[in-house]
Amino acid sequence: MPYITTKDDTRIYYKDWGNPNGQPIVFSHGWPLNSDNFENQMFFLGQQGYRTIAHDRRGHGRSSQPWFGHDMDTYADDLLVLFEHLDLKNVMMVGHSTGGGEVIRFCARHGTSRVSKAVLIDAVPPHLVLSPNSPHGIPLAVFDNIRASMLKNRAQLFLDIPSGPFFNYNLPNVTASQGLIESWHSQGLMCGFKAAYDCIKAFSETDFTADMKKLKIPVLLLHGTADQMVPIDASARQGIKLLKYGTLKEYPGAPHGTPNILIDEVNADLLAFAKK
């Protein structure tokens, strides 16, 4: 399996699919998942002639499980190593949930000389936790409770999330997929405990407001209006106001896991944006 090694000797696993000469599309996954969660999109776009690349964030999936570095700056720095290792240019970046924060921080921290456009799917920016600057955010106590639940019984928590709010299976008239629940659970348990614990702070408390204001590339925001994990009023509907060249598309009634639930719609929107 292919790996890169970062400056602190963390090994990062990545996939490199599709046409090696095609335009690269780089995917950043959400918490506490890994690159497997984007396989439908990678396979589809690879079939369309694109080069599709996704990594397992440090501490997640098949990557190393270091004690340190579970913050947005380090995530962005790790991703830069991958860009440089593969000499990627004219990249379309795609980030889901936490991965959307990673995309925004990467572009703000390292510039967009290698990036032509970006897509944020159900993503955490600009600032997920409730604060004076984020009046529609989620109270910090909610994230404290997630951390407490991890310490008590991580295995059960990582069943409860996909069985409930991640895919909206806790709502009436929504048919659950046991396969999706088990896939989420298995990916989550592959994540190192420290990485999963620390990443909760990274995705919830990082303020991406200044980062989003810096961007001068086209950014497409895709977000479900019934997202219980990253409510659209706290994220995409605020983020679109900060982007110079932003476009927001809302999926009515859709949950947080739109890449898994609305596969055809998300794939079509990614392809259309890539072709622009």
Short mmCIF file of C-alpha atoms in Angstrom, two decimals, residues 1 3 10-15 27 29 33-37 54-64 78 82 102 187 190:
data_model
loop_
_atom_site.label_atom_id
_atom_site.label_comp_id
_atom_site.label_asym_id
_atom_site.label_seq_id
_atom_site.Cartn_x
_atom_site.Cartn_y
_atom_site.Cartn_z
CA MET A 1 0.00 0.00 0.00
CA TYR A 3 2.38 5.76 2.06
CA THR A 10 3.95 9.84 10.71
CA ARG A 11 3.06 7.49 7.88
CA ILE A 12 0.01 8.57 5.89
CA TYR A 13 -1.79 6.01 3.72
CA TYR A 14 -3.33 7.16 0.43
CA LYS A 15 -5.18 5.85 -2.62
CA PHE A 27 -10.65 13.96 -1.15
CA HIS A 29 -12.74 12.49 4.75
CA LEU A 33 -13.70 7.74 9.12
CA ASN A 34 -11.09 7.23 6.40
CA SER A 35 -10.65 7.37 2.64
CA ASP A 36 -12.97 4.37 2.16
CA ASN A 37 -15.91 6.67 2.80
CA ALA A 54 -7.64 10.26 -0.97
CA HIS A 55 -5.62 9.80 2.19
CA ASP A 56 -6.35 8.47 5.66
CA ARG A 57 -5.79 11.44 7.98
CA ARG A 58 -3.14 10.92 10.66
CA GLY A 59 -4.49 8.65 13.37
CA HIS A 60 -7.29 7.43 11.08
CA GLY A 61 -7.66 4.30 8.98
CA ARG A 62 -4.39 2.73 7.88
CA SER A 63 -2.20 5.70 8.77
CA SER A 64 0.06 5.89 11.82
CA ASP A 78 0.33 16.50 6.19
CA LEU A 82 1.06 14.41 -0.24
CA GLU A 102 -9.00 20.52 6.33
CA GLN A 187 -14.07 2.69 9.90
CA MET A 190 -9.90 1.81 12.86
#
